[in-house]
mmCIF file of C-alpha atoms and ligand atoms in Angstrom:
data_model
loop_
_atom_site.group_PDB
_atom_site.id
_atom_site.type_symbol
_atom_site.label_atom_id
_atom_site.label_comp_id
_atom_site.label_asym_id
_atom_site.label_seq_id
_atom_site.Cartn_x
_atom_site.Cartn_y
_atom_site.Cartn_z
ATOM 1 C CA MET A 1 214.195 84.456 228.817
ATOM 2 C CA ALA A 2 214.220 80.966 230.229
ATOM 3 C CA VAL A 3 212.523 77.616 229.841
ATOM 4 C CA LEU A 4 210.873 76.299 233.003
ATOM 5 C CA VAL A 5 211.429 72.553 233.353
ATOM 6 C CA THR A 6 209.143 70.843 235.875
ATOM 7 C CA GLY A 7 210.382 67.470 237.130
ATOM 8 C CA GLY A 8 213.843 68.279 235.794
ATOM 9 C CA ALA A 9 215.660 66.097 238.351
ATOM 10 C CA GLY A 10 213.901 62.963 237.057
ATOM 11 C CA TYR A 11 215.039 60.418 234.494
ATOM 12 C CA ILE A 12 213.862 62.092 231.282
ATOM 13 C CA GLY A 13 214.066 65.607 232.748
ATOM 14 C CA SER A 14 217.760 65.322 233.649
ATOM 15 C CA HIS A 15 218.673 64.064 230.172
ATOM 16 C CA THR A 16 216.666 66.876 228.609
ATOM 17 C CA LEU A 17 218.419 69.439 230.821
ATOM 18 C CA VAL A 18 221.761 68.276 229.418
ATOM 19 C CA GLU A 19 220.536 68.832 225.863
ATOM 20 C CA LEU A 20 219.007 72.227 226.715
ATOM 21 C CA LEU A 21 222.160 73.455 228.479
ATOM 22 C CA GLU A 22 224.383 72.163 225.692
ATOM 23 C CA ALA A 23 222.233 74.142 223.257
ATOM 24 C CA SER A 24 222.844 77.234 225.474
ATOM 25 C CA ILE A 25 219.176 77.518 226.438
ATOM 26 C CA ASP A 26 218.588 79.088 229.859
ATOM 27 C CA VAL A 27 216.690 76.801 232.195
ATOM 28 C CA VAL A 28 214.885 77.114 235.499
ATOM 29 C CA VAL A 29 214.117 73.778 237.137
ATOM 30 C CA VAL A 30 211.486 72.875 239.723
ATOM 31 C CA ASP A 31 211.172 69.473 241.364
ATOM 32 C CA ASN A 32 209.995 68.246 244.756
ATOM 33 C CA TYR A 33 212.380 65.250 244.671
ATOM 34 C CA SER A 34 209.462 62.897 245.317
ATOM 35 C CA ASN A 35 210.998 60.481 242.795
ATOM 36 C CA SER A 36 214.505 61.853 242.269
ATOM 37 C CA LYS A 37 217.618 63.006 244.076
ATOM 38 C CA PRO A 38 219.592 66.277 244.164
ATOM 39 C CA GLU A 39 222.646 64.378 242.906
ATOM 40 C CA ALA A 40 221.025 64.127 239.463
ATOM 41 C CA LEU A 41 221.348 67.892 239.033
ATOM 42 C CA ASN A 42 224.984 67.834 240.241
ATOM 43 C CA ARG A 43 225.659 65.276 237.539
ATOM 44 C CA VAL A 44 223.953 67.449 234.911
ATOM 45 C CA LYS A 45 226.336 70.220 235.966
ATOM 46 C CA ARG A 46 229.296 67.818 235.746
ATOM 47 C CA ILE A 47 228.361 66.798 232.206
ATOM 48 C CA THR A 48 227.648 70.284 230.873
ATOM 49 C CA GLY A 49 229.933 72.442 233.041
ATOM 50 C CA LYS A 50 226.930 74.736 233.561
ATOM 51 C CA ASP A 51 224.998 75.710 236.657
ATOM 52 C CA VAL A 52 221.314 74.866 236.919
ATOM 53 C CA THR A 53 218.872 77.338 238.486
ATOM 54 C CA PHE A 54 216.823 75.077 240.723
ATOM 55 C CA TYR A 55 213.890 75.393 243.142
ATOM 56 C CA GLU A 56 212.741 72.579 245.385
ATOM 57 C CA VAL A 57 209.045 73.295 244.952
ATOM 58 C CA ASP A 58 205.978 71.107 244.728
ATOM 59 C CA LEU A 59 203.640 71.927 241.830
ATOM 60 C CA LEU A 60 200.811 71.752 244.339
ATOM 61 C CA ASP A 61 202.363 74.705 246.210
ATOM 62 C CA GLU A 62 200.834 77.537 244.192
ATOM 63 C CA LYS A 63 202.614 80.295 246.128
ATOM 64 C CA GLY A 64 205.984 78.585 245.741
ATOM 65 C CA MET A 65 205.371 78.117 242.019
ATOM 66 C CA GLU A 66 204.205 81.700 241.596
ATOM 67 C CA ALA A 67 207.432 82.948 243.189
ATOM 68 C CA VAL A 68 209.332 81.192 240.389
ATOM 69 C CA PHE A 69 207.156 82.812 237.693
ATOM 70 C CA LYS A 70 207.612 86.207 239.389
ATOM 71 C CA LYS A 71 211.358 85.925 239.675
ATOM 72 C CA HIS A 72 212.162 84.650 236.180
ATOM 73 C CA ASP A 73 211.232 85.736 232.700
ATOM 74 C CA ILE A 74 209.783 82.377 231.644
ATOM 75 C CA GLU A 75 209.161 81.974 227.940
ATOM 76 C CA ALA A 76 208.120 78.330 227.712
ATOM 77 C CA VAL A 77 207.524 75.295 229.911
ATOM 78 C CA ILE A 78 208.522 71.652 229.541
ATOM 79 C CA HIS A 79 206.265 69.792 231.953
ATOM 80 C CA PHE A 80 207.682 66.442 233.110
ATOM 81 C CA ALA A 81 206.617 66.530 236.774
ATOM 82 C CA GLY A 82 204.204 63.775 237.679
ATOM 83 C CA LEU A 83 203.872 60.417 239.346
ATOM 84 C CA LYS A 84 204.330 57.581 236.866
ATOM 85 C CA ALA A 85 204.008 54.116 238.423
ATOM 86 C CA VAL A 86 201.048 52.292 236.875
ATOM 87 C CA GLY A 87 200.537 49.763 239.708
ATOM 88 C CA GLU A 88 200.842 52.419 242.393
ATOM 89 C CA SER A 89 198.262 54.545 240.580
ATOM 90 C CA VAL A 90 195.746 51.693 240.837
ATOM 91 C CA ALA A 91 196.353 51.495 244.591
ATOM 92 C CA LEU A 92 196.514 55.267 245.162
ATOM 93 C CA PRO A 93 194.208 56.903 242.597
ATOM 94 C CA LEU A 94 193.560 59.999 244.701
ATOM 95 C CA SER A 95 197.270 60.744 245.074
ATOM 96 C CA TYR A 96 197.765 60.307 241.339
ATOM 97 C CA TYR A 97 194.833 62.485 240.299
ATOM 98 C CA HIS A 98 195.748 65.135 242.851
ATOM 99 C CA ASN A 99 199.448 65.261 242.049
ATOM 100 C CA ASN A 100 199.220 64.982 238.277
ATOM 101 C CA ILE A 101 195.965 66.811 237.540
ATOM 102 C CA THR A 102 195.847 69.442 240.300
ATOM 103 C CA GLY A 103 199.593 70.060 239.906
ATOM 104 C CA SER A 104 199.135 70.584 236.158
ATOM 105 C CA LEU A 105 196.107 72.864 236.676
ATOM 106 C CA ILE A 106 198.123 75.081 239.019
ATOM 107 C CA LEU A 107 200.946 75.212 236.493
ATOM 108 C CA PHE A 108 198.648 76.056 233.545
ATOM 109 C CA LYS A 109 196.849 78.713 235.577
ATOM 110 C CA LEU A 110 200.153 80.410 236.405
ATOM 111 C CA MET A 111 201.289 80.138 232.794
ATOM 112 C CA ASN A 112 198.077 81.864 231.732
ATOM 113 C CA GLN A 113 198.446 84.535 234.406
ATOM 114 C CA TYR A 114 202.052 85.296 233.421
ATOM 115 C CA GLY A 115 201.395 85.132 229.673
ATOM 116 C CA VAL A 116 203.493 81.981 229.145
ATOM 117 C CA LYS A 117 201.747 80.029 226.413
ATOM 118 C CA LYS A 118 204.364 77.705 224.974
ATOM 119 C CA LEU A 119 204.185 74.234 226.456
ATOM 120 C CA VAL A 120 205.699 70.823 225.840
ATOM 121 C CA PHE A 121 203.868 68.165 227.870
ATOM 122 C CA SER A 122 205.009 64.605 228.714
ATOM 123 C CA SER A 123 202.190 62.338 227.635
ATOM 124 C CA SER A 124 202.480 58.631 226.996
ATOM 125 C CA ALA A 125 201.685 55.893 224.505
ATOM 126 C CA THR A 126 199.496 54.463 227.260
ATOM 127 C CA VAL A 127 196.707 56.784 226.021
ATOM 128 C CA TYR A 128 196.280 54.496 222.983
ATOM 129 C CA GLY A 129 194.754 51.865 225.285
ATOM 130 C CA LEU A 130 194.544 48.141 224.604
ATOM 131 C CA SER A 131 192.592 47.795 221.385
ATOM 132 C CA ASN A 132 194.334 49.990 218.798
ATOM 133 C CA LEU A 133 196.677 48.167 216.436
ATOM 134 C CA SER A 134 200.301 49.206 215.869
ATOM 135 C CA PRO A 135 201.772 51.216 214.256
ATOM 136 C CA LEU A 136 199.934 53.689 216.465
ATOM 137 C CA ILE A 137 199.077 56.945 214.773
ATOM 138 C CA GLU A 138 198.240 60.111 216.682
ATOM 139 C CA ASP A 139 194.596 60.523 215.677
ATOM 140 C CA LEU A 140 193.415 57.097 216.891
ATOM 141 C CA PRO A 141 190.652 57.020 219.518
ATOM 142 C CA LEU A 142 192.136 57.122 223.013
ATOM 143 C CA SER A 143 191.363 55.066 226.105
ATOM 144 C CA THR A 144 193.156 54.114 229.289
ATOM 145 C CA THR A 145 193.254 51.208 231.700
ATOM 146 C CA ASN A 146 194.638 52.688 234.919
ATOM 147 C CA PRO A 147 194.579 56.009 236.826
ATOM 148 C CA TYR A 148 198.109 56.941 235.714
ATOM 149 C CA GLY A 149 197.120 56.668 232.055
ATOM 150 C CA THR A 150 193.890 58.499 232.729
ATOM 151 C CA THR A 151 195.799 61.462 234.200
ATOM 152 C CA LYS A 152 197.736 61.733 230.919
ATOM 153 C CA TRP A 153 194.565 61.526 228.848
ATOM 154 C CA MET A 154 192.778 64.072 231.050
ATOM 155 C CA ILE A 155 195.668 66.531 230.910
ATOM 156 C CA GLU A 156 195.684 66.219 227.108
ATOM 157 C CA LYS A 157 191.932 67.033 227.132
ATOM 158 C CA ILE A 158 192.411 69.965 229.518
ATOM 159 C CA LEU A 159 195.082 71.394 227.228
ATOM 160 C CA GLU A 160 192.833 70.993 224.175
ATOM 161 C CA ASP A 161 190.157 73.018 225.977
ATOM 162 C CA ILE A 162 192.688 75.666 227.005
ATOM 163 C CA TYR A 163 193.735 75.961 223.375
ATOM 164 C CA GLN A 164 190.120 76.137 222.140
ATOM 165 C CA ALA A 165 189.467 79.025 224.520
ATOM 166 C CA ASP A 166 192.701 80.828 223.645
ATOM 167 C CA PRO A 167 194.328 79.890 220.325
ATOM 168 C CA THR A 168 197.459 81.877 221.109
ATOM 169 C CA TRP A 169 198.729 78.861 223.077
ATOM 170 C CA GLN A 170 201.379 76.721 221.404
ATOM 171 C CA ILE A 171 201.208 73.212 222.806
ATOM 172 C CA VAL A 172 202.939 69.958 221.954
ATOM 173 C CA LEU A 173 201.736 66.753 223.620
ATOM 174 C CA LEU A 174 204.612 64.305 223.344
ATOM 175 C CA ARG A 175 203.475 60.700 223.541
ATOM 176 C CA TYR A 176 206.540 58.749 224.627
ATOM 177 C CA PHE A 177 206.887 55.072 223.804
ATOM 178 C CA ASN A 178 209.435 53.132 225.939
ATOM 179 C CA PRO A 179 212.370 55.321 226.993
ATOM 180 C CA ILE A 180 215.421 53.317 228.100
ATOM 181 C CA GLY A 181 219.201 53.766 228.208
ATOM 182 C CA ALA A 182 221.229 56.537 229.764
ATOM 183 C CA HIS A 183 223.550 59.406 228.909
ATOM 184 C CA GLU A 184 226.710 58.083 227.268
ATOM 185 C CA SER A 185 228.857 59.528 230.087
ATOM 186 C CA GLY A 186 227.213 57.000 232.441
ATOM 187 C CA LEU A 187 226.695 59.835 234.933
ATOM 188 C CA ILE A 188 222.910 60.052 234.743
ATOM 189 C CA GLY A 189 220.308 57.370 234.161
ATOM 190 C CA GLU A 190 217.132 55.784 235.417
ATOM 191 C CA ASP A 191 216.981 55.486 239.202
ATOM 192 C CA PRO A 192 213.969 53.335 240.094
ATOM 193 C CA SER A 193 213.050 52.985 243.736
ATOM 194 C CA GLY A 194 212.454 49.424 244.948
ATOM 195 C CA ILE A 195 211.846 46.552 242.557
ATOM 196 C CA PRO A 196 211.776 47.883 238.987
ATOM 197 C CA ASN A 197 208.476 47.513 237.110
ATOM 198 C CA ASN A 198 210.017 48.158 233.717
ATOM 199 C CA LEU A 199 212.043 45.782 231.612
ATOM 200 C CA MET A 200 215.420 47.512 231.173
ATOM 201 C CA PRO A 201 216.101 48.473 234.813
ATOM 202 C CA TYR A 202 215.150 44.918 235.786
ATOM 203 C CA VAL A 203 217.568 43.512 233.187
ATOM 204 C CA THR A 204 220.456 45.727 234.367
ATOM 205 C CA GLN A 205 219.796 44.787 238.009
ATOM 206 C CA VAL A 206 219.920 41.096 237.062
ATOM 207 C CA GLY A 207 223.155 41.899 235.202
ATOM 208 C CA ILE A 208 224.883 43.270 238.325
ATOM 209 C CA GLY A 209 223.499 40.471 240.489
ATOM 210 C CA LYS A 210 221.043 42.553 242.485
ATOM 211 C CA ARG A 211 218.212 40.293 241.246
ATOM 212 C CA LYS A 212 218.502 36.592 240.452
ATOM 213 C CA GLN A 213 216.662 36.352 237.169
ATOM 214 C CA LEU A 214 214.260 38.182 234.909
ATOM 215 C CA GLY A 215 210.663 37.018 234.761
ATOM 216 C CA ILE A 216 209.355 37.332 231.197
ATOM 217 C CA PHE A 217 205.668 38.163 231.285
ATOM 218 C CA GLY A 218 204.093 35.870 228.710
ATOM 219 C CA LYS A 219 205.443 33.698 225.875
ATOM 220 C CA ASP A 220 202.248 33.198 223.893
ATOM 221 C CA TYR A 221 201.599 36.621 222.397
ATOM 222 C CA ASP A 222 200.922 36.865 218.685
ATOM 223 C CA THR A 223 204.483 38.108 218.036
ATOM 224 C CA PRO A 224 207.415 36.471 216.167
ATOM 225 C CA ASP A 225 208.807 34.787 219.332
ATOM 226 C CA GLY A 226 205.710 34.966 221.576
ATOM 227 C CA THR A 227 207.094 37.652 223.925
ATOM 228 C CA GLY A 228 205.826 41.244 224.122
ATOM 229 C CA VAL A 229 206.978 43.755 221.519
ATOM 230 C CA ARG A 230 207.632 47.421 222.380
ATOM 231 C CA ASP A 231 209.099 50.519 220.759
ATOM 232 C CA TYR A 232 212.180 51.215 222.880
ATOM 233 C CA ILE A 233 213.681 54.663 222.434
ATOM 234 C CA HIS A 234 217.035 55.902 223.732
ATOM 235 C CA VAL A 235 216.435 58.544 226.398
ATOM 236 C CA VAL A 236 218.947 60.891 224.726
ATOM 237 C CA ASP A 237 217.012 60.700 221.435
ATOM 238 C CA LEU A 238 213.857 61.379 223.432
ATOM 239 C CA ALA A 239 215.495 64.341 225.182
ATOM 240 C CA LYS A 240 216.524 65.798 221.823
ATOM 241 C CA GLY A 241 212.910 65.457 220.686
ATOM 242 C CA HIS A 242 211.985 67.994 223.380
ATOM 243 C CA LEU A 243 214.301 70.585 221.873
ATOM 244 C CA SER A 244 212.661 70.062 218.487
ATOM 245 C CA ALA A 245 209.210 70.341 220.098
ATOM 246 C CA LEU A 246 210.259 73.508 221.902
ATOM 247 C CA ALA A 247 211.485 75.018 218.638
ATOM 248 C CA TYR A 248 208.152 74.048 217.046
ATOM 249 C CA THR A 249 206.210 75.982 219.706
ATOM 250 C CA THR A 250 208.122 79.124 218.832
ATOM 251 C CA THR A 251 207.008 79.028 215.204
ATOM 252 C CA GLN A 252 203.552 77.401 215.252
ATOM 253 C CA GLN A 253 200.378 78.082 217.162
ATOM 254 C CA GLY A 254 198.088 75.175 217.874
ATOM 255 C CA ILE A 255 198.011 71.932 219.786
ATOM 256 C CA GLU A 256 199.601 68.795 218.370
ATOM 257 C CA ALA A 257 199.956 65.312 219.805
ATOM 258 C CA ILE A 258 203.170 63.760 218.524
ATOM 259 C CA ASN A 259 204.603 60.269 219.062
ATOM 260 C CA LEU A 260 208.223 59.948 220.134
ATOM 261 C CA GLY A 261 209.417 56.454 219.336
ATOM 262 C CA THR A 262 211.658 54.740 216.804
ATOM 263 C CA GLY A 263 208.823 53.189 214.825
ATOM 264 C CA LYS A 264 210.395 49.740 215.381
ATOM 265 C CA GLY A 265 209.242 47.018 217.739
ATOM 266 C CA HIS A 266 211.547 44.672 219.669
ATOM 267 C CA SER A 267 210.526 41.625 221.686
ATOM 268 C CA VAL A 268 211.611 40.920 225.255
ATOM 269 C CA LEU A 269 213.812 38.047 224.039
ATOM 270 C CA GLU A 270 215.401 40.328 221.443
ATOM 271 C CA VAL A 271 216.184 42.897 224.143
ATOM 272 C CA ILE A 272 217.802 40.215 226.303
ATOM 273 C CA LYS A 273 219.887 38.856 223.401
ATOM 274 C CA THR A 274 221.008 42.322 222.323
ATOM 275 C CA PHE A 275 221.876 43.255 225.908
ATOM 276 C CA GLU A 276 223.909 40.062 226.431
ATOM 277 C CA LYS A 277 225.814 40.536 223.179
ATOM 278 C CA ALA A 278 226.466 44.272 223.600
ATOM 279 C CA ASN A 279 227.742 43.937 227.165
ATOM 280 C CA ASP A 280 229.003 40.369 227.382
ATOM 281 C CA VAL A 281 226.766 39.800 230.403
ATOM 282 C CA LYS A 282 224.431 36.837 230.883
ATOM 283 C CA ILE A 283 220.794 37.540 231.817
ATOM 284 C CA PRO A 284 219.104 34.437 233.263
ATOM 285 C CA TYR A 285 215.346 34.432 232.747
ATOM 286 C CA THR A 286 212.259 32.397 233.315
ATOM 287 C CA PHE A 287 208.835 32.588 231.684
ATOM 288 C CA MET A 288 205.900 33.741 233.764
ATOM 289 C CA ASP A 289 202.220 34.414 233.154
ATOM 290 C CA ARG A 290 201.199 37.459 231.153
ATOM 291 C CA ARG A 291 201.106 40.667 233.208
ATOM 292 C CA PRO A 292 197.492 41.846 233.542
ATOM 293 C CA GLY A 293 196.783 44.854 231.340
ATOM 294 C CA ASP A 294 199.723 44.187 228.960
ATOM 295 C CA ILE A 295 199.274 44.085 225.197
ATOM 296 C CA GLY A 296 201.323 41.964 222.820
ATOM 297 C CA THR A 297 202.575 44.656 220.478
ATOM 298 C CA CYS A 298 202.981 48.412 220.756
ATOM 299 C CA TYR A 299 205.028 50.606 218.457
ATOM 300 C CA ALA A 300 204.716 54.076 217.015
ATOM 301 C CA ASP A 301 204.002 55.577 213.667
ATOM 302 C CA VAL A 302 206.728 58.226 213.713
ATOM 303 C CA SER A 303 205.955 60.103 210.511
ATOM 304 C CA LYS A 304 204.323 63.083 212.271
ATOM 305 C CA ALA A 305 207.413 63.740 214.428
ATOM 306 C CA LYS A 306 209.573 63.682 211.320
ATOM 307 C CA GLU A 307 207.243 65.892 209.336
ATOM 308 C CA LEU A 308 206.403 68.527 211.985
ATOM 309 C CA LEU A 309 209.479 68.491 214.201
ATOM 310 C CA GLY A 310 212.139 67.339 211.739
ATOM 311 C CA TRP A 311 213.157 64.872 214.455
ATOM 312 C CA GLU A 312 213.842 61.176 214.359
ATOM 313 C CA ALA A 313 215.479 58.714 216.730
ATOM 314 C CA LYS A 314 219.043 57.812 215.757
ATOM 315 C CA ARG A 315 220.257 55.377 218.409
ATOM 316 C CA SER A 316 219.956 51.602 218.065
ATOM 317 C CA LEU A 317 218.752 49.014 220.551
ATOM 318 C CA GLU A 318 222.417 48.056 220.995
ATOM 319 C CA ASP A 319 223.286 51.662 221.946
ATOM 320 C CA MET A 320 220.403 51.648 224.450
ATOM 321 C CA CYS A 321 221.604 48.380 226.030
ATOM 322 C CA ARG A 322 225.241 49.507 226.172
ATOM 323 C CA ASP A 323 224.421 52.880 227.723
ATOM 324 C CA ALA A 324 221.943 51.427 230.255
ATOM 325 C CA TRP A 325 224.633 48.970 231.346
ATOM 326 C CA ARG A 326 227.360 51.629 231.603
ATOM 327 C CA TRP A 327 225.159 53.666 233.956
ATOM 328 C CA GLN A 328 224.212 50.610 236.010
ATOM 329 C CA SER A 329 227.789 49.314 236.326
ATOM 330 C CA MET A 330 229.341 52.730 237.096
ATOM 331 C CA TYR A 331 226.675 53.398 239.731
ATOM 332 C CA PRO A 332 225.321 50.076 241.034
ATOM 333 C CA GLU A 333 223.473 51.930 243.777
ATOM 334 C CA ASP A 334 222.322 54.637 241.379
ATOM 335 C CA TYR A 335 222.827 58.191 242.628
ATOM 336 C CA VAL A 336 223.811 57.417 246.204
ATOM 337 C CA ASN A 337 227.405 56.240 245.969
ATOM 338 C CA ASP A 338 229.266 59.274 244.701
HETATM 339 P P1 NAD B 401 210.609 60.604 236.972
HETATM 340 O O1 NAD B 401 209.773 60.135 238.105
HETATM 341 O O2 NAD B 401 212.039 60.166 236.921
HETATM 342 O O3 NAD B 401 210.563 62.202 236.878
HETATM 343 C C1 NAD B 401 209.458 62.947 237.280
HETATM 344 C C2 NAD B 401 209.948 64.034 238.224
HETATM 345 O O4 NAD B 401 208.843 64.823 238.654
HETATM 346 C C3 NAD B 401 210.632 63.466 239.480
HETATM 347 O O5 NAD B 401 211.900 64.067 239.644
HETATM 348 C C4 NAD B 401 209.670 63.861 240.613
HETATM 349 O O6 NAD B 401 210.359 64.111 241.821
HETATM 350 C C5 NAD B 401 209.000 65.095 240.038
HETATM 351 N N1 NAD B 401 207.659 65.382 240.566
HETATM 352 C C6 NAD B 401 206.583 64.549 240.668
HETATM 353 N N2 NAD B 401 205.534 65.188 241.186
HETATM 354 C C7 NAD B 401 205.921 66.470 241.423
HETATM 355 C C8 NAD B 401 205.282 67.622 241.958
HETATM 356 N N3 NAD B 401 204.026 67.591 242.378
HETATM 357 N N4 NAD B 401 205.992 68.765 242.060
HETATM 358 C C9 NAD B 401 207.284 68.822 241.650
HETATM 359 N N5 NAD B 401 207.949 67.769 241.136
HETATM 360 C C10 NAD B 401 207.270 66.604 241.025
HETATM 361 O O7 NAD B 401 209.865 60.182 235.625
HETATM 362 P P2 NAD B 401 210.381 60.209 234.124
HETATM 363 O O8 NAD B 401 210.550 58.813 233.672
HETATM 364 O O9 NAD B 401 211.491 61.168 233.963
HETATM 365 O O10 NAD B 401 209.071 60.766 233.413
HETATM 366 C C11 NAD B 401 208.858 62.150 233.159
HETATM 367 C C12 NAD B 401 207.461 62.352 232.633
HETATM 368 O O11 NAD B 401 207.279 61.541 231.465
HETATM 369 C C13 NAD B 401 206.365 61.925 233.611
HETATM 370 O O12 NAD B 401 205.290 62.824 233.502
HETATM 371 C C14 NAD B 401 205.966 60.556 233.098
HETATM 372 O O13 NAD B 401 204.641 60.242 233.433
HETATM 373 C C15 NAD B 401 206.139 60.724 231.599
HETATM 374 N N6 NAD B 401 206.388 59.449 230.900
HETATM 375 C C16 NAD B 401 207.419 58.640 231.300
HETATM 376 C C17 NAD B 401 207.630 57.435 230.648
HETATM 377 C C18 NAD B 401 208.738 56.496 231.080
HETATM 378 O O14 NAD B 401 208.715 55.328 230.680
HETATM 379 N N7 NAD B 401 209.728 56.934 231.840
HETATM 380 C C19 NAD B 401 206.795 57.049 229.578
HETATM 381 C C20 NAD B 401 205.759 57.913 229.197
HETATM 382 C C21 NAD B 401 205.571 59.117 229.857
HETATM 383 N N1 UDP B 402 208.457 42.788 230.878
HETATM 384 C C1 UDP B 402 208.843 41.536 231.302
HETATM 385 N N2 UDP B 402 209.381 41.425 232.554
HETATM 386 C C2 UDP B 402 209.560 42.473 233.396
HETATM 387 C C3 UDP B 402 209.155 43.757 232.944
HETATM 388 C C4 UDP B 402 208.604 43.865 231.676
HETATM 389 O O1 UDP B 402 208.708 40.549 230.580
HETATM 390 O O2 UDP B 402 210.043 42.291 234.523
HETATM 391 C C5 UDP B 402 207.896 42.930 229.519
HETATM 392 C C6 UDP B 402 206.478 43.493 229.475
HETATM 393 O O3 UDP B 402 205.527 42.452 229.569
HETATM 394 C C7 UDP B 402 206.474 44.199 228.117
HETATM 395 C C8 UDP B 402 207.912 44.685 227.956
HETATM 396 O O4 UDP B 402 208.698 43.875 228.835
HETATM 397 O O5 UDP B 402 206.211 43.274 227.074
HETATM 398 C C9 UDP B 402 208.093 46.155 228.356
HETATM 399 O O6 UDP B 402 207.554 46.343 229.655
HETATM 400 P P1 UDP B 402 207.699 47.737 230.415
HETATM 401 O O7 UDP B 402 207.018 47.568 231.739
HETATM 402 O O8 UDP B 402 209.132 48.144 230.421
HETATM 403 O O9 UDP B 402 206.928 48.751 229.482
HETATM 404 P P2 UDP B 402 205.360 48.824 229.104
HETATM 405 O O10 UDP B 402 204.749 47.500 229.334
HETATM 406 O O11 UDP B 402 204.817 49.873 229.991
HETATM 407 O O12 UDP B 402 205.326 49.205 227.675
#
């Protein structure tokens, strides 16, 4: 019996593989390396001392995916694979809908065909849209503002319909808040291609001198210091949340959307200050206009995760900053220089 992990070479996938392997859970990984590198899986092996069964397959390749289902006794699936860049999704909606939706449909069809009905799906806090107020609770009305977010919302809907038609499915929709940080070994971490869109990889690249200064998007939000507030969660805490969700699917039937966050909001200026203090590194910054589509404040209500999964985030913002910096300074060119 094994757990199929789609997108396992990616940022969150690789950290989750470490936790799965360390818990002695058998894994089979598929990834097409469209946004990751083979080295990530070598590093997972280095951390855990365990081999990873891996297939370089695209989810859109139904035959290739079916071969994996045929060959292995898959018991459950953790589905990370997907394209995730918001701006790119606005420019390339067809690619995003095709990759994320069609890829997921092929996966769910094969799961159905092979009687695999336990699923943990990577959704996102982006499905809460712009108008809901934090703390965000799972049963709020959903809306999205870009094709990436819409793929997450649509996949959630598709899974609800699958469950309605066949209540023997056991599905957890994990709505991630802002995953940052890296494994404490410094061997795996976030590996953005090009100019980072997200705050922490931008900060670490300013820290090593790859970028001159951070642009802070907006200083007039209705927040304590005027800069945007988010619920940053350490990627290792997030990874552990997947093991709890997986365990939940083995005992409960149903479909549940569950937030994975810390329940605490931190502003951009707070992140910079904490990063500078934790790592003794200066982060020059300048204020810029608000980024279109951004909201001032976004943080999770985390009571459902605690109640249903018995999981809560343990690591502090300082831990996140320290671990992100260790990864960045050990591997300034990410996975390529080893
Ligand atoms: P990532 O890009 O690092 O990992 C995704 C992996 O999926 C990559 O290795 C990529 O090569 C692979 N992939 C993409 N399309 C594929 C396909 N058709 N077939 C096979 N493999 C494919 O991203 P991540 O940050 O690890 O995110 C994992 C999941 O979590 C994604 O679904 C993402 O949308 C979701 N998510 C991420 C965040 C975040 O801030 N990182 C927040 C909310 C939700
Ligand atoms: N942010 C910023 N400069 C950057 C990137 C992000 O000021 O170069 C801010 C952004 O406006 C938001 C916070 O940092 O308030 C987190 O942004 P990120 O893109 O990491 O996450 P998201 O906005 O998707 O929650």
